[in-house]
Coordinates of C-alpha atoms and ligand atoms in Angstrom, one line a residue:
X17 CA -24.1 8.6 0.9
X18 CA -22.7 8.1 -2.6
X19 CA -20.0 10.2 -3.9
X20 CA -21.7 11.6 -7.4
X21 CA -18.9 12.1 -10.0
X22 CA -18.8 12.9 -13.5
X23 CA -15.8 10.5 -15.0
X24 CA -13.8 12.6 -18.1
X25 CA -11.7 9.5 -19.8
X26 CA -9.8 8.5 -22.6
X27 CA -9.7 4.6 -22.6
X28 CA -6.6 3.3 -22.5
X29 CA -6.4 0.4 -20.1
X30 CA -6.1 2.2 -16.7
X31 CA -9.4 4.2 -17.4
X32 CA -11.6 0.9 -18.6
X33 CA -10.4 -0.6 -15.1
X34 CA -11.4 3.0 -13.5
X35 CA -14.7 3.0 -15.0
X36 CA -15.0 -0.7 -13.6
X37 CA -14.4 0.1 -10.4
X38 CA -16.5 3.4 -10.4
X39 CA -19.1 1.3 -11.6
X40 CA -19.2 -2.1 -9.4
X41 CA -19.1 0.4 -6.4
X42 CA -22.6 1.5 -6.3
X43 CA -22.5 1.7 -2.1
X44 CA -19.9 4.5 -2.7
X45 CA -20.2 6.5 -6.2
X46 CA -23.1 7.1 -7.9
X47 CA -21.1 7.5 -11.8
X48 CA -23.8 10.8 -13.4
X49 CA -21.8 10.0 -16.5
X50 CA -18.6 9.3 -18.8
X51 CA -17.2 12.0 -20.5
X52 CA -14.8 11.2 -23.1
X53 CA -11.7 13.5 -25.0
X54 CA -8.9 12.7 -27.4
X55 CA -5.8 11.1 -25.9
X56 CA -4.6 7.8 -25.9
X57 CA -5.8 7.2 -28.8
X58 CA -8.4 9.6 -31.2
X59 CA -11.7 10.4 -29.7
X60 CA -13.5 8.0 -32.0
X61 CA -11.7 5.1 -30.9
X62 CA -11.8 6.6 -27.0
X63 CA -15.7 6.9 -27.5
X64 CA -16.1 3.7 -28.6
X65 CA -13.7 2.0 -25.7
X66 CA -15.8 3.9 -23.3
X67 CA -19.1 2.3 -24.2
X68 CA -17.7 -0.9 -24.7
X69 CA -16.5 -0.5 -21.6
X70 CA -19.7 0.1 -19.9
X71 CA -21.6 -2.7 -22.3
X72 CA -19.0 -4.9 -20.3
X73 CA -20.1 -3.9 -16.7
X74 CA -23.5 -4.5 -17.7
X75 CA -24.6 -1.6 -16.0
X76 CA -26.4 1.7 -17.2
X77 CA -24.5 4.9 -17.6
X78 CA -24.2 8.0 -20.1
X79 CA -21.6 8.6 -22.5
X80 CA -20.7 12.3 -24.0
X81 CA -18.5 12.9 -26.7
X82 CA -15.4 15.8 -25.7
X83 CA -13.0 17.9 -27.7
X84 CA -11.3 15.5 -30.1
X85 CA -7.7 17.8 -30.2
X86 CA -6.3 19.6 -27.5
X87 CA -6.9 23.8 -27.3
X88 CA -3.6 24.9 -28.8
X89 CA -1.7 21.6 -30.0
X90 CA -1.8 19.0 -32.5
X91 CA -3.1 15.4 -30.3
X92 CA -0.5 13.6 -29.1
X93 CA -1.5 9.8 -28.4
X94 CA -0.3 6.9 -27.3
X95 CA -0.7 3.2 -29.3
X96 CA 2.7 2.4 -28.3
X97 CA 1.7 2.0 -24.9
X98 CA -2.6 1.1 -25.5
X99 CA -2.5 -0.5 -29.2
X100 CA -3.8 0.4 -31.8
X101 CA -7.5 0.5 -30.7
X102 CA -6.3 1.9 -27.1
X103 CA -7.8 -1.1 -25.6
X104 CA -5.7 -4.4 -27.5
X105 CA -5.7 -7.3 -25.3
X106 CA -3.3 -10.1 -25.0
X107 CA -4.8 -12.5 -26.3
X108 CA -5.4 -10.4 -29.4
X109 CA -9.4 -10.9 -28.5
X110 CA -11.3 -7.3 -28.7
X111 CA -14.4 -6.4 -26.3
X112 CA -17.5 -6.9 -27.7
X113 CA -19.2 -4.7 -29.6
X114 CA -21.5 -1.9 -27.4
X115 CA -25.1 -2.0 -27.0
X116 CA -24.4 2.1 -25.0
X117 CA -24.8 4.8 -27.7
X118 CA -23.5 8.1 -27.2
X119 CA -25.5 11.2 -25.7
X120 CA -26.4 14.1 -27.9
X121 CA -25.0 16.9 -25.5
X122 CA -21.1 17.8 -25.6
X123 CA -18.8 17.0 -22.7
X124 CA -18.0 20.1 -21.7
X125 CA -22.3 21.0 -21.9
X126 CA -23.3 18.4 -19.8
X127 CA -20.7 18.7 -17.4
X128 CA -21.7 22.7 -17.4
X129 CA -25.3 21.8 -16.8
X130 CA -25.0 19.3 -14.2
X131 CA -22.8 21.0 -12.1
X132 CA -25.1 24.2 -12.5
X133 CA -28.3 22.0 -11.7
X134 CA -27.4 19.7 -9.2
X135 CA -26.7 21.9 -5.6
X136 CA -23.2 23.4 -5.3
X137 CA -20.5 21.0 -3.8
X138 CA -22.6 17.4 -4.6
X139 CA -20.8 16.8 -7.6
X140 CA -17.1 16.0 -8.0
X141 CA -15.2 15.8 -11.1
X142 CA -12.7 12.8 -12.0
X143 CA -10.3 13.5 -15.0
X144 CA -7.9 10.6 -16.0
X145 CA -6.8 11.9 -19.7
X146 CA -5.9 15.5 -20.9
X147 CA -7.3 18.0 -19.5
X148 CA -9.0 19.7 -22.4
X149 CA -13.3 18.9 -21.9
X150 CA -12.4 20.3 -18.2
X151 CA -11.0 23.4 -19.1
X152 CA -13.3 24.1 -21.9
X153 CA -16.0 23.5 -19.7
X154 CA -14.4 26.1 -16.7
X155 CA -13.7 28.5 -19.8
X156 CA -17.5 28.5 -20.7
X157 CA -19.2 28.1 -17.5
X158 CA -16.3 30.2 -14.5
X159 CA -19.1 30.0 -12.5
X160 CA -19.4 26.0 -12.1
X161 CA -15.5 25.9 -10.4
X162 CA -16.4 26.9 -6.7
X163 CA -19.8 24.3 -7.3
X164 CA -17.5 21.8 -8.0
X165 CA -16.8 19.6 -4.8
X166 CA -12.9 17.7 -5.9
X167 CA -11.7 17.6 -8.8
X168 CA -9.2 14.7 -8.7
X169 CA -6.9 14.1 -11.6
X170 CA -4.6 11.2 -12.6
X171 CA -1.3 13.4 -14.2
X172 CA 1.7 15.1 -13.6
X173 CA 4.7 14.6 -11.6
X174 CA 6.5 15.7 -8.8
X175 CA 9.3 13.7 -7.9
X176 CA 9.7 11.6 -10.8
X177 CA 10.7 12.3 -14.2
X178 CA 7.6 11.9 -16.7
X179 CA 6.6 9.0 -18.8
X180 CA 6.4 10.9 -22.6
X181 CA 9.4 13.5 -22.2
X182 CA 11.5 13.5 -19.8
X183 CA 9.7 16.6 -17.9
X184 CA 6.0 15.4 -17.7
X185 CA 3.4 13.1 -17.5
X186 CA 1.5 11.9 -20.7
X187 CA -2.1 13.9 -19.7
X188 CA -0.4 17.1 -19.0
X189 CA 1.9 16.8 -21.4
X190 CA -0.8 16.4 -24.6
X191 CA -2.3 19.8 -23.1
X192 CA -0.3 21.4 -21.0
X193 CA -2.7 25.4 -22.2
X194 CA -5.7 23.1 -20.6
X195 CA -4.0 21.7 -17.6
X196 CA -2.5 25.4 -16.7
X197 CA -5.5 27.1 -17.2
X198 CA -7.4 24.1 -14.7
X199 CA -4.6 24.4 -12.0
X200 CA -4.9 28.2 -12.1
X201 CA -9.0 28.0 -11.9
X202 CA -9.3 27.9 -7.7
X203 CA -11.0 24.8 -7.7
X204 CA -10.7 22.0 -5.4
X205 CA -7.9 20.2 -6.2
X206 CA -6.1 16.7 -6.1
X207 CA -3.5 15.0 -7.9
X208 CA -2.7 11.7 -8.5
X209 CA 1.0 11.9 -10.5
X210 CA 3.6 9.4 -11.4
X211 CA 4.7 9.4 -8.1
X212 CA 2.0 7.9 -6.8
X213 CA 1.2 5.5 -9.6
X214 CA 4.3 4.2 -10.2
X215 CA 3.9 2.5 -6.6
X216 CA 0.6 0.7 -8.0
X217 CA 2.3 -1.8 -10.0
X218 CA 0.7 -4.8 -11.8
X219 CA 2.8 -7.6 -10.6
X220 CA 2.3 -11.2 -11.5
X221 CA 0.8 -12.0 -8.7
X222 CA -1.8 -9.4 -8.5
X223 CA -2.9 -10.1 -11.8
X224 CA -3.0 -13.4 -11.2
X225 CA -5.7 -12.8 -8.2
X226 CA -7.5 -10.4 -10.7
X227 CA -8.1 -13.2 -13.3
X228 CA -8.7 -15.8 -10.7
X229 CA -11.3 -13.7 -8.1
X230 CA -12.5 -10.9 -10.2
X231 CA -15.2 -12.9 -11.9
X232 CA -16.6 -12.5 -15.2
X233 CA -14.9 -9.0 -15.7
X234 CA -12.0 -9.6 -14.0
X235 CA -11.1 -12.6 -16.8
X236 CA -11.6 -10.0 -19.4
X237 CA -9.5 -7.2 -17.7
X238 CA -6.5 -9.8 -16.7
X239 CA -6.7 -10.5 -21.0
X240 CA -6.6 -6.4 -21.1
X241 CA -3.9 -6.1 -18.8
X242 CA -2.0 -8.9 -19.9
X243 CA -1.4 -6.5 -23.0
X244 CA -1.0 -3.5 -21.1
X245 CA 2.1 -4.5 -19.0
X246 CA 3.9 -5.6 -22.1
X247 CA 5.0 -1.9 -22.8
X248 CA 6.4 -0.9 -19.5
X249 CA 7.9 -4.8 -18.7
X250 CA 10.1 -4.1 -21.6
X251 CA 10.9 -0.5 -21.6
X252 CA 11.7 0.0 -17.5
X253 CA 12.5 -3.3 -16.6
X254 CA 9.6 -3.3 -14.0
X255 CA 7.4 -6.4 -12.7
X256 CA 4.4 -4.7 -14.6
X257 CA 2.8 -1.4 -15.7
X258 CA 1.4 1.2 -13.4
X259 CA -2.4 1.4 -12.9
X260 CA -2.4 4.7 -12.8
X261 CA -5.9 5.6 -13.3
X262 CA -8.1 3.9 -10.8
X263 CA -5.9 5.4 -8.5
X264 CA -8.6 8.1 -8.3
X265 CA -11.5 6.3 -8.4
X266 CA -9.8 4.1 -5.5
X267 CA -9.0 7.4 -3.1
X268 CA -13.0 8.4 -3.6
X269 CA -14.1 4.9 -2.2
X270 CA -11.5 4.3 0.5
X271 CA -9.2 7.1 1.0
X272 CA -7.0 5.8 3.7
X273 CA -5.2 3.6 0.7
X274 CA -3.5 7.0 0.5
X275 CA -1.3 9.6 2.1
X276 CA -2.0 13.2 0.6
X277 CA -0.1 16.3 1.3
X278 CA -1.2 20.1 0.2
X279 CA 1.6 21.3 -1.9
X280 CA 1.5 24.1 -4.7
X281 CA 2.1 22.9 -8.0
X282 CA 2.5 24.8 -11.5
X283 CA 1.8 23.6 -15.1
X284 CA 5.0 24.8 -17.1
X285 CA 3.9 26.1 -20.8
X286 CA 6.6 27.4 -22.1
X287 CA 7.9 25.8 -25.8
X288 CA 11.0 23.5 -25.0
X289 CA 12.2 20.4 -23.0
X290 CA 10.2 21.3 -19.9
X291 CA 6.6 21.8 -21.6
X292 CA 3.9 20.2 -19.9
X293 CA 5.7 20.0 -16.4
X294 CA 4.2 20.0 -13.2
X295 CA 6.8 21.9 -11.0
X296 CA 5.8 20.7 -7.3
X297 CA 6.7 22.1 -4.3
X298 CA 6.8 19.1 -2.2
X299 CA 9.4 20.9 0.7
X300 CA 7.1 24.4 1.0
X301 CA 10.5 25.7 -0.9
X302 CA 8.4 28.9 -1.8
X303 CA 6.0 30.6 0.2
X304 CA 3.4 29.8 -2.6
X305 CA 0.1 28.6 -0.9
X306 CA -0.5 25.4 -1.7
X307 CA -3.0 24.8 -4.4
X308 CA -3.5 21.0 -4.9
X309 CA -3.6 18.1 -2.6
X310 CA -1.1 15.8 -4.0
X311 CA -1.0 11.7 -3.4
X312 CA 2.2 11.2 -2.1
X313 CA 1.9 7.4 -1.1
X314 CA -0.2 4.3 -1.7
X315 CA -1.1 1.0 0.1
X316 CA -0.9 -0.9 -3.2
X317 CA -1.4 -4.4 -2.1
X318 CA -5.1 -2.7 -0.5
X319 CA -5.5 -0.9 -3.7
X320 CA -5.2 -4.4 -5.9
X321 CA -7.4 -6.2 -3.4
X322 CA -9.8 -3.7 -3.6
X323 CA -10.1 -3.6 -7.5
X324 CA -10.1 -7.5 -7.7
X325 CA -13.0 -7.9 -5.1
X326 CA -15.0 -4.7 -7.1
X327 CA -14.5 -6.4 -10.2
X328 CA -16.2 -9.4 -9.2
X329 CA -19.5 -7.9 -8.3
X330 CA -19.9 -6.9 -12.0
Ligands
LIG416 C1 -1.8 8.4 -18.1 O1 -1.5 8.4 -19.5 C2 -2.4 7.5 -20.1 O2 -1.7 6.7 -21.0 C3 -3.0 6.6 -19.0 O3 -4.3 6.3 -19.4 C4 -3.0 7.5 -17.8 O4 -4.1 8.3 -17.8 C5 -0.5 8.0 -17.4 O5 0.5 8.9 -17.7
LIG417 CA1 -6.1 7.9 -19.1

């Protein structure tokens, strides 16, 4: 049976290729929504990614508007990395314009009320920007946390250093109150950090098979992509970016792309170099129970192959 998931985004690249993939794989997850927050770039430009995005797939889904700013901090975003409109391409050629509109409800409401109608453990909860619609919504509704299935979130670190200081990962890092107060909430757990992502790289040759064999969509995200690794060829001297976002949306259709270990992992808060941190106890050094099951590893050539043949089905 389909996996039903709410998708919390802020598009960015990674999440218009996670939405992709949640939506071309109908067999496995049945996508209840997009709910969109502040992060790469401002909500208004997130919001309209996201239903350009699903304009693109031709394929029906709702869109709700989040929390444009995080709970305690000014937004931090990204265009360095995403462009200007969070979603530039290379060849300088935007997505069309959307025909989606955008639900009446909040985030954080419908999220609420679909978790409280639908019966308890059917839906999980996908979160691939800041945290901030999730924990508003956990903050308003405490009782919707043990109904929740998985939540499984692209962000943080364990091993590696992060990607926007040198102590965390972008996500946690533009809310680190919202990502605490989520990894201290009991619910179901699992992390998909830099250490995982940064083994899902977009080499040449796999974005080569994604233009070629991903059909109609896969032209346009090779363009998207094409943009995408220009930031991280340059700044890390890798072979291309990390698609860190459809990691999650991969491990819910075919989980054996990854190895997972339980591990307990805190969200550091405090003012100063090491805000937003996800301190991760990957060698049991504490006798902390383990609070989040954490991708340590990835199949990436699986993981490419898998997004190029999804793609084409749109
Ligand atoms: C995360 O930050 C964003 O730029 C990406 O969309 C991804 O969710 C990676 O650190
Ligand atoms: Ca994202």
């Amino acid at each position: 049976m389909a996996k039903r998931i709410i998708l919390d985004c802020d598009p960015g690249h990674d999440d218009a290729v996670a939405i992709l993939l949640a939506l071309a794989s109908t067999e496995e997850i049945e996508l209840l929504g997009l709910t969109v927050v502040g992060g790469n770039v401002p909500l208004h430009s997130t919001l309209l990614n996201a239903r350009k995005v699903v304009t693109l797939a031709q394929r029906e889904c709702k869109v709700f508007a989040g929390c444009p700013r995080p709970m305690m901090r000014d937004i931090v975003t990204a265009e360095h990395v995403h462009g200007e409109t969070g979603l530039d391409s290379g060849s300088g050629q935007p997505l069309g314009e959307p025909t989606v509109g955008v639900e009446p409800d909040h985030a954080a409401n419908f999220i609420v009320d679909t978790i409280r109608a639908e019966p308890e453990q059917s839906v999980t909860l996908v979160a691939i920007g800041p945290l901030t619609n999730i924990a508003i919504a956990f903050a308003m509704a405490p009782d919707i946390i043990p109904r929740v299935r998985e939540l499984v979130i692209m962000g943080g670190a364990g091993f590696e250093p992060g990607n926007i200081t040198p102590a965390a990962e972008f996500n946690i890092y533009v809310d680190p109150q919202a990502a605490r107060a989520v990894f201290e909430s009991g619910v179901n757990l699992t992390m998909f950090g830099l250490d995982l992502t940064h083994q899902m790289l977009i080499t040449p040759d796999r974005l080569a098979k994604i233009n070629a064999d991903g059909g109609r969509v896969g032209k346009v995200v090779g363009d998207l992509l094409d943009f995408f690794n220009q930031y991280d060829i340059s700044k890390y001297g890798w072979e291309g970016a990390p698609l860190h976002d459809p990691c999650t949306i991969a491990y819910l259709i075919e989980p054996a792309i990854f190895d997972m270990k339980k591990m307990h992992v805190v969200v550091d808060t405090t003012d100063g170099p090491s805000l937003g941190r996800t301190v991760t106890d990957w060698w049991a050094a504490t006798d902390e129970t383990p609070n989040v099951l954490v991708a340590t590893r990835g199949d990436a050539d699986r993981f490419f192959a898998l997004i190029t043949e999804r793609l084409s089905l749109l």
